[in-house]
Amino acid sequence: MLQQKKATTGNRSTKTFPFYRFSGTHRQIGQQYGEACSKLIKKHLDYVLERLQSKANISHIQVIEEAALKYRSYVKQFTPFLDEEIQGVAEGAGISLGEAYLLQIRAEVNRDFRSVNECTTFAAMEEATSDGVPLIGQNADLPAFYSELGVIIEFVPNDGPACLMLTPAGQISYIGINNAGLGVFANFLTCDNWRVGFPRYLFSRLVLTCGSVNEAVVAMRNLHRASSRNLIMLDKHGVSAVLENTPSRDALVTPVNGLLAHSNHYTAESLLNEERLSGVELENSQVRLHRMHTLLEENHGKLNVHVMQDILRDRENYPHCLCQMPGDEAKQSPGDNGADIITFASVIAQPTKGQLWIAIGPPNQYEYKCYTFSS
Protein backbone atom coordinates (compact mmCIF):
# COMPACT_ATOMS: atom_id res chain seq x y z
CA MET A 1 0.00 0.00 0.00
CA LEU A 2 1.28 3.46 -0.94
CA GLN A 3 1.95 5.57 2.13
CA GLN A 4 2.77 9.16 1.25
CA LYS A 5 4.88 11.25 3.61
CA LYS A 6 3.78 14.85 3.40
CA ALA A 7 6.10 17.67 2.40
CA THR A 8 7.08 19.82 5.33
CA THR A 9 6.23 23.06 3.52
CA GLY A 10 2.43 22.60 3.57
CA ASN A 11 0.56 23.13 0.31
CA ARG A 12 2.44 22.26 -2.85
CA SER A 13 3.77 25.05 -5.03
CA THR A 14 2.31 25.64 -8.49
CA LYS A 15 5.61 27.03 -9.79
CA THR A 16 6.64 25.46 -13.12
CA PHE A 17 9.65 25.26 -15.38
CA PRO A 18 9.63 27.78 -18.27
CA PHE A 19 8.23 26.49 -21.57
CA TYR A 20 9.47 27.33 -25.08
CA ARG A 21 8.66 26.33 -28.66
CA PHE A 22 11.37 26.51 -31.32
CA SER A 23 10.90 25.71 -35.02
CA GLY A 24 12.69 25.84 -38.37
CA THR A 25 15.98 24.37 -39.46
CA HIS A 26 18.10 22.81 -36.72
CA ARG A 27 20.49 25.77 -36.87
CA GLN A 28 17.54 28.14 -36.45
CA ILE A 29 16.13 26.06 -33.60
CA GLY A 30 19.48 26.20 -31.82
CA GLN A 31 19.76 29.95 -32.33
CA GLN A 32 16.23 30.53 -30.99
CA TYR A 33 17.03 28.31 -28.00
CA GLY A 34 20.28 30.12 -27.27
CA GLU A 35 18.70 33.56 -27.50
CA ALA A 36 15.63 32.74 -25.43
CA CYS A 37 17.53 30.93 -22.67
CA SER A 38 20.88 32.73 -22.74
CA LYS A 39 20.83 33.69 -19.05
CA LEU A 40 19.94 30.18 -17.90
CA ILE A 41 22.45 28.63 -20.30
CA LYS A 42 25.26 30.81 -18.98
CA LYS A 43 24.18 30.04 -15.42
CA HIS A 44 24.29 26.33 -16.23
CA LEU A 45 27.73 26.73 -17.77
CA ASP A 46 28.99 28.59 -14.71
CA TYR A 47 27.78 25.79 -12.42
CA VAL A 48 29.37 23.09 -14.59
CA LEU A 49 32.69 24.92 -14.80
CA GLU A 50 32.69 25.61 -11.07
CA ARG A 51 32.23 21.92 -10.30
CA LEU A 52 34.87 20.91 -12.82
CA GLN A 53 37.39 23.37 -11.50
CA SER A 54 36.76 22.51 -7.85
CA LYS A 55 36.50 18.73 -8.13
CA ALA A 56 38.79 17.92 -11.04
CA ASN A 57 41.29 20.70 -10.35
CA ILE A 58 41.04 21.93 -13.95
CA SER A 59 41.44 25.68 -13.97
CA HIS A 60 41.96 26.48 -17.65
CA ILE A 61 38.74 26.82 -19.66
CA GLN A 62 40.58 26.14 -22.94
CA VAL A 63 41.58 22.68 -21.70
CA ILE A 64 37.95 21.91 -20.84
CA GLU A 65 36.66 23.15 -24.19
CA GLU A 66 39.25 21.15 -26.12
CA ALA A 67 38.21 18.03 -24.22
CA ALA A 68 34.54 18.67 -25.01
CA LEU A 69 35.14 19.24 -28.72
CA LYS A 70 36.79 15.83 -29.09
CA TYR A 71 33.26 14.41 -29.14
CA ARG A 72 32.09 16.62 -31.98
CA SER A 73 33.25 14.40 -34.84
CA TYR A 74 30.99 11.60 -33.57
CA VAL A 75 27.98 13.90 -33.34
CA LYS A 76 28.67 15.08 -36.90
CA GLN A 77 29.05 11.49 -38.09
CA PHE A 78 25.83 10.09 -36.62
CA THR A 79 23.56 13.14 -36.18
CA PRO A 80 24.90 16.13 -38.17
CA PHE A 81 21.62 17.94 -37.57
CA LEU A 82 22.31 17.94 -33.80
CA ASP A 83 25.73 19.47 -34.44
CA GLU A 84 23.91 22.21 -36.36
CA GLU A 85 21.64 22.72 -33.37
CA ILE A 86 24.55 22.94 -30.93
CA GLN A 87 26.23 25.50 -33.17
CA GLY A 88 23.01 27.49 -33.12
CA VAL A 89 22.82 27.35 -29.31
CA ALA A 90 26.36 28.74 -29.09
CA GLU A 91 25.54 31.56 -31.52
CA GLY A 92 22.26 32.47 -29.86
CA ALA A 93 23.57 32.37 -26.31
CA GLY A 94 26.84 34.13 -27.10
CA ILE A 95 29.07 31.32 -25.86
CA SER A 96 31.82 29.39 -27.62
CA LEU A 97 31.18 26.15 -29.48
CA GLY A 98 33.39 24.35 -26.95
CA GLU A 99 31.23 25.67 -24.11
CA ALA A 100 28.05 24.59 -25.91
CA TYR A 101 29.49 21.11 -26.39
CA LEU A 102 30.56 20.95 -22.75
CA LEU A 103 26.90 21.20 -21.70
CA GLN A 104 26.08 18.18 -23.88
CA ILE A 105 28.93 15.97 -22.58
CA ARG A 106 29.17 17.05 -18.96
CA ALA A 107 28.53 13.46 -17.80
CA GLU A 108 31.56 12.21 -19.70
CA VAL A 109 33.72 15.05 -18.37
CA ASN A 110 32.45 14.41 -14.84
CA ARG A 111 33.10 10.67 -14.92
CA ASP A 112 36.19 10.80 -12.70
CA PHE A 113 34.52 12.71 -9.85
CA ARG A 114 32.38 10.01 -8.30
CA SER A 115 29.45 7.79 -9.17
CA VAL A 116 26.10 9.27 -8.26
CA ASN A 117 22.62 7.85 -8.12
CA GLU A 118 20.57 9.47 -10.84
CA CYS A 119 16.94 8.68 -11.52
CA THR A 120 14.28 6.01 -11.15
CA THR A 121 12.34 5.19 -14.33
CA PHE A 122 9.17 3.21 -15.08
CA ALA A 123 6.87 2.10 -17.87
CA ALA A 124 3.35 0.64 -17.66
CA MET A 125 1.68 -1.00 -20.65
CA GLU A 126 -2.03 -0.59 -21.33
CA GLU A 127 -2.99 -3.76 -19.42
CA ALA A 128 -1.45 -2.29 -16.24
CA THR A 129 -3.29 1.05 -16.41
CA SER A 130 -6.80 1.99 -15.35
CA ASP A 131 -7.72 3.64 -18.66
CA GLY A 132 -5.73 1.61 -21.21
CA VAL A 133 -3.30 4.48 -21.84
CA PRO A 134 0.36 3.38 -21.49
CA LEU A 135 2.62 5.42 -19.20
CA ILE A 136 6.35 6.05 -19.02
CA GLY A 137 8.46 8.49 -17.01
CA GLN A 138 10.89 9.08 -14.21
CA ASN A 139 12.11 10.98 -11.21
CA ALA A 140 15.20 12.80 -12.44
CA ASP A 141 17.92 13.11 -9.79
CA LEU A 142 20.74 15.61 -10.27
CA PRO A 143 22.59 18.23 -8.19
CA ALA A 144 20.09 20.55 -6.52
CA PHE A 145 20.91 23.58 -8.67
CA TYR A 146 19.27 21.88 -11.67
CA SER A 147 15.89 22.82 -10.21
CA GLU A 148 16.86 26.36 -11.24
CA LEU A 149 17.92 25.32 -14.74
CA GLY A 150 15.19 23.06 -16.09
CA VAL A 151 13.31 24.12 -19.24
CA ILE A 152 10.55 22.43 -21.22
CA ILE A 153 11.01 22.70 -24.97
CA GLU A 154 8.95 21.77 -27.98
CA PHE A 155 11.44 21.22 -30.81
CA VAL A 156 9.69 21.47 -34.20
CA PRO A 157 12.24 20.88 -36.99
CA ASN A 158 11.42 21.25 -40.66
CA ASP A 159 12.50 17.65 -41.09
CA GLY A 160 11.58 14.77 -38.78
CA PRO A 161 9.29 14.39 -35.76
CA ALA A 162 8.62 17.16 -33.26
CA CYS A 163 9.87 16.49 -29.72
CA LEU A 164 8.61 17.63 -26.33
CA MET A 165 11.39 17.45 -23.75
CA LEU A 166 12.45 18.42 -20.27
CA THR A 167 16.12 19.37 -20.30
CA PRO A 168 18.63 21.49 -18.37
CA ALA A 169 19.10 24.83 -20.15
CA GLY A 170 21.62 24.56 -22.97
CA GLN A 171 21.31 20.81 -23.43
CA ILE A 172 19.53 19.84 -26.64
CA SER A 173 18.60 16.41 -25.31
CA TYR A 174 17.48 14.83 -22.05
CA ILE A 175 14.07 13.07 -21.64
CA GLY A 176 10.69 13.28 -23.35
CA ILE A 177 8.44 12.20 -26.23
CA ASN A 178 7.95 12.78 -29.94
CA ASN A 179 4.76 13.35 -31.92
CA ALA A 180 5.09 9.87 -33.44
CA GLY A 181 3.99 8.37 -30.10
CA LEU A 182 7.43 7.38 -28.82
CA GLY A 183 8.75 8.18 -25.32
CA VAL A 184 12.27 7.81 -23.93
CA PHE A 185 13.60 8.21 -20.40
CA ALA A 186 16.99 7.33 -18.96
CA ASN A 187 19.21 6.31 -16.04
CA PHE A 188 22.89 6.70 -15.25
CA LEU A 189 24.85 3.42 -15.40
CA THR A 190 28.44 2.93 -14.25
CA CYS A 191 30.89 0.71 -16.11
CA ASP A 192 34.48 0.73 -17.35
CA ASN A 193 35.85 1.64 -20.79
CA TRP A 194 34.22 5.01 -21.32
CA ARG A 195 35.76 6.66 -24.37
CA VAL A 196 35.45 9.56 -26.78
CA GLY A 197 32.39 8.87 -28.89
CA PHE A 198 28.73 9.78 -29.28
CA PRO A 199 27.64 11.45 -25.99
CA ARG A 200 25.16 9.72 -23.71
CA TYR A 201 22.80 12.68 -23.25
CA LEU A 202 22.25 12.82 -27.03
CA PHE A 203 20.97 9.23 -27.09
CA SER A 204 17.47 10.50 -26.31
CA ARG A 205 17.27 12.91 -29.25
CA LEU A 206 18.51 10.19 -31.58
CA VAL A 207 15.80 7.84 -30.27
CA LEU A 208 13.16 10.53 -30.78
CA THR A 209 13.95 10.72 -34.50
CA CYS A 210 12.48 7.21 -34.69
CA GLY A 211 8.91 5.98 -34.99
CA SER A 212 9.20 2.82 -32.93
CA VAL A 213 11.18 1.16 -30.15
CA ASN A 214 12.54 -1.42 -32.58
CA GLU A 215 13.83 1.30 -34.92
CA ALA A 216 15.39 3.12 -31.94
CA VAL A 217 17.24 -0.01 -30.79
CA VAL A 218 18.78 -0.39 -34.26
CA ALA A 219 19.84 3.27 -34.23
CA MET A 220 21.43 2.90 -30.81
CA ARG A 221 23.31 -0.22 -31.83
CA ASN A 222 24.80 1.58 -34.83
CA LEU A 223 26.45 4.22 -32.61
CA HIS A 224 30.05 4.43 -31.47
CA ARG A 225 28.89 5.23 -27.93
CA ALA A 226 31.08 7.24 -25.59
CA SER A 227 29.64 5.94 -22.34
CA SER A 228 26.93 3.96 -20.59
CA ARG A 229 23.28 4.90 -20.14
CA ASN A 230 20.09 2.97 -19.64
CA LEU A 231 17.18 3.87 -21.91
CA ILE A 232 13.57 2.94 -21.21
CA MET A 233 11.26 3.35 -24.19
CA LEU A 234 7.60 2.96 -25.13
CA ASP A 235 5.84 3.44 -28.48
CA LYS A 236 2.35 3.69 -29.95
CA HIS A 237 2.60 0.13 -31.29
CA GLY A 238 2.44 -1.27 -27.77
CA VAL A 239 6.15 -2.05 -27.54
CA SER A 240 8.20 -1.13 -24.48
CA ALA A 241 11.75 -2.08 -23.54
CA VAL A 242 14.74 -1.23 -21.41
CA LEU A 243 18.03 -0.96 -23.30
CA GLU A 244 20.93 -1.26 -20.87
CA ASN A 245 24.23 -0.43 -22.53
CA THR A 246 27.95 0.03 -22.14
CA PRO A 247 30.07 1.78 -24.78
CA SER A 248 30.31 -1.47 -26.75
CA ARG A 249 27.63 -3.87 -25.44
CA ASP A 250 23.90 -3.79 -24.71
CA ALA A 251 21.00 -5.92 -23.48
CA LEU A 252 17.24 -5.62 -23.93
CA VAL A 253 14.87 -6.14 -21.01
CA THR A 254 11.18 -6.53 -21.82
CA PRO A 255 8.11 -5.96 -19.60
CA VAL A 256 6.93 -8.47 -17.03
CA ASN A 257 3.20 -8.33 -16.31
CA GLY A 258 3.08 -5.18 -18.45
CA LEU A 259 5.57 -3.32 -16.23
CA LEU A 260 9.16 -2.07 -16.39
CA ALA A 261 11.28 -0.18 -13.88
CA HIS A 262 14.94 0.77 -13.62
CA SER A 263 17.36 2.65 -11.39
CA ASN A 264 21.16 2.88 -11.61
CA HIS A 265 22.54 -0.64 -11.78
CA TYR A 266 22.63 -3.31 -14.46
CA THR A 267 19.87 -5.92 -14.25
CA ALA A 268 20.35 -7.92 -17.45
CA GLU A 269 22.18 -11.20 -16.74
CA SER A 270 24.59 -10.67 -19.65
CA LEU A 271 25.76 -7.30 -18.28
CA LEU A 272 26.03 -7.98 -14.55
CA ASN A 273 29.82 -8.25 -14.84
CA GLU A 274 29.92 -4.66 -16.12
CA GLU A 275 28.53 -3.20 -12.88
CA ARG A 276 30.84 -0.83 -11.00
CA LEU A 277 28.47 0.60 -8.38
CA SER A 278 29.20 -0.68 -4.89
CA GLY A 279 28.50 0.02 -1.24
CA VAL A 280 25.83 2.53 -0.32
CA GLU A 281 25.35 3.70 -3.92
CA LEU A 282 24.48 0.19 -5.08
CA GLU A 283 22.24 -0.28 -2.04
CA ASN A 284 20.45 2.98 -2.83
CA SER A 285 19.82 1.91 -6.42
CA GLN A 286 18.61 -1.56 -5.40
CA VAL A 287 16.23 -0.21 -2.74
CA ARG A 288 14.72 2.34 -5.14
CA LEU A 289 14.23 -0.26 -7.87
CA HIS A 290 12.57 -2.70 -5.48
CA ARG A 291 10.29 0.03 -4.14
CA MET A 292 9.24 1.10 -7.65
CA HIS A 293 8.53 -2.50 -8.66
CA THR A 294 6.50 -3.02 -5.49
CA LEU A 295 4.35 0.08 -5.97
CA LEU A 296 3.74 -0.64 -9.65
CA GLU A 297 2.68 -4.21 -8.90
CA GLU A 298 0.43 -3.18 -5.99
CA ASN A 299 -1.34 -0.74 -8.29
CA HIS A 300 -1.47 -2.98 -11.38
CA GLY A 301 -4.61 -2.22 -13.34
CA LYS A 302 -5.09 1.01 -11.40
CA LEU A 303 -2.14 2.99 -12.75
CA ASN A 304 -2.81 6.38 -14.31
CA VAL A 305 -1.25 9.84 -14.21
CA HIS A 306 -2.60 10.65 -10.75
CA VAL A 307 -1.60 7.35 -9.16
CA MET A 308 1.88 7.72 -10.65
CA GLN A 309 2.15 11.19 -9.13
CA ASP A 310 1.65 9.64 -5.70
CA ILE A 311 4.18 6.91 -6.46
CA LEU A 312 6.81 9.39 -7.62
CA ARG A 313 6.28 11.40 -4.42
CA ASP A 314 7.02 8.33 -2.29
CA ARG A 315 9.37 8.87 0.69
CA GLU A 316 9.40 5.37 2.17
CA ASN A 317 12.75 3.65 2.70
CA TYR A 318 14.38 6.94 3.71
CA PRO A 319 17.08 7.92 2.87
CA HIS A 320 16.92 5.69 -0.25
CA CYS A 321 13.78 7.37 -1.57
CA LEU A 322 12.09 7.55 -4.94
CA CYS A 323 11.51 11.24 -4.19
CA GLN A 324 14.84 12.58 -3.03
CA MET A 325 14.98 15.79 -0.99
CA PRO A 326 17.87 18.02 0.10
CA GLY A 327 19.92 16.23 2.74
CA ASP A 328 18.95 12.69 1.75
CA GLU A 329 22.24 12.00 -0.01
CA ALA A 330 24.18 13.24 2.99
CA LYS A 331 22.36 10.61 5.06
CA GLN A 332 23.30 7.98 2.48
CA SER A 333 26.97 9.04 2.49
CA PRO A 334 27.85 10.61 5.86
CA GLY A 335 30.87 12.85 5.67
CA ASP A 336 30.44 13.64 1.96
CA ASN A 337 30.34 17.43 1.93
CA GLY A 338 29.52 17.40 -1.79
CA ALA A 339 26.33 15.40 -1.31
CA ASP A 340 23.65 17.51 -2.98
CA ILE A 341 21.63 15.21 -5.26
CA ILE A 342 17.86 15.74 -5.24
CA THR A 343 14.92 14.84 -7.46
CA PHE A 344 15.11 18.06 -9.46
CA ALA A 345 12.17 17.14 -11.71
CA SER A 346 9.49 14.47 -12.05
CA VAL A 347 7.95 13.50 -15.39
CA ILE A 348 5.04 11.27 -16.42
CA ALA A 349 4.39 10.79 -20.13
CA GLN A 350 1.51 9.45 -22.17
CA PRO A 351 3.24 9.23 -25.56
CA THR A 352 0.17 7.95 -27.42
CA LYS A 353 -1.71 11.08 -26.30
CA GLY A 354 1.26 13.42 -26.81
CA GLN A 355 1.22 14.52 -23.18
CA LEU A 356 3.93 15.23 -20.61
CA TRP A 357 3.08 15.84 -16.95
CA ILE A 358 5.99 17.63 -15.26
CA ALA A 359 6.66 18.84 -11.72
CA ILE A 360 9.64 20.75 -10.43
CA GLY A 361 11.33 18.60 -7.83
CA PRO A 362 11.17 17.38 -5.25
CA PRO A 363 7.66 16.50 -6.52
CA ASN A 364 6.17 16.14 -3.05
CA GLN A 365 6.53 19.93 -2.85
CA TYR A 366 5.25 20.86 -6.34
CA GLU A 367 2.21 20.23 -8.52
CA TYR A 368 2.39 18.55 -11.91
CA LYS A 369 1.43 20.46 -15.05
CA CYS A 370 0.40 18.94 -18.38
CA TYR A 371 2.20 19.90 -21.62
CA THR A 372 1.11 18.91 -25.13
CA PHE A 373 2.26 19.46 -28.70
CA SER A 374 1.03 22.70 -30.21
CA SER A 375 -0.21 20.99 -33.38
mmCIF file of C-alpha atoms in Angstrom, residues 51 55 114-117 142-144 280-281 284 315 318-320 324-342:
data_model
loop_
_atom_site.group_PDB
_atom_site.id
_atom_site.type_symbol
_atom_site.label_atom_id
_atom_site.label_comp_id
_atom_site.label_asym_id
_atom_site.label_seq_id
_atom_site.Cartn_x
_atom_site.Cartn_y
_atom_site.Cartn_z
ATOM 1 C CA ARG A 51 32.232 21.920 -10.296
ATOM 2 C CA LYS A 55 36.505 18.728 -8.125
ATOM 3 C CA ARG A 114 32.380 10.010 -8.299
ATOM 4 C CA SER A 115 29.452 7.790 -9.172
ATOM 5 C CA VAL A 116 26.102 9.274 -8.257
ATOM 6 C CA ASN A 117 22.617 7.854 -8.123
ATOM 7 C CA LEU A 142 20.737 15.607 -10.271
ATOM 8 C CA PRO A 143 22.592 18.228 -8.188
ATOM 9 C CA ALA A 144 20.092 20.555 -6.520
ATOM 10 C CA VAL A 280 25.827 2.533 -0.322
ATOM 11 C CA GLU A 281 25.354 3.697 -3.922
ATOM 12 C CA ASN A 284 20.448 2.978 -2.829
ATOM 13 C CA ARG A 315 9.366 8.869 0.691
ATOM 14 C CA TYR A 318 14.375 6.944 3.711
ATOM 15 C CA PRO A 319 17.077 7.916 2.867
ATOM 16 C CA HIS A 320 16.920 5.686 -0.252
ATOM 17 C CA GLN A 324 14.843 12.581 -3.025
ATOM 18 C CA MET A 325 14.981 15.787 -0.995
ATOM 19 C CA PRO A 326 17.871 18.022 0.098
ATOM 20 C CA GLY A 327 19.923 16.229 2.743
ATOM 21 C CA ASP A 328 18.949 12.691 1.747
ATOM 22 C CA GLU A 329 22.241 12.000 -0.008
ATOM 23 C CA ALA A 330 24.183 13.237 2.988
ATOM 24 C CA LYS A 331 22.357 10.612 5.058
ATOM 25 C CA GLN A 332 23.296 7.979 2.479
ATOM 26 C CA SER A 333 26.972 9.036 2.493
ATOM 27 C CA PRO A 334 27.847 10.614 5.859
ATOM 28 C CA GLY A 335 30.873 12.849 5.672
ATOM 29 C CA ASP A 336 30.439 13.643 1.963
ATOM 30 C CA ASN A 337 30.339 17.429 1.931
ATOM 31 C CA GLY A 338 29.518 17.399 -1.787
ATOM 32 C CA ALA A 339 26.332 15.401 -1.315
ATOM 33 C CA ASP A 340 23.648 17.512 -2.983
ATOM 34 C CA ILE A 341 21.635 15.208 -5.258
ATOM 35 C CA ILE A 342 17.855 15.738 -5.238
#
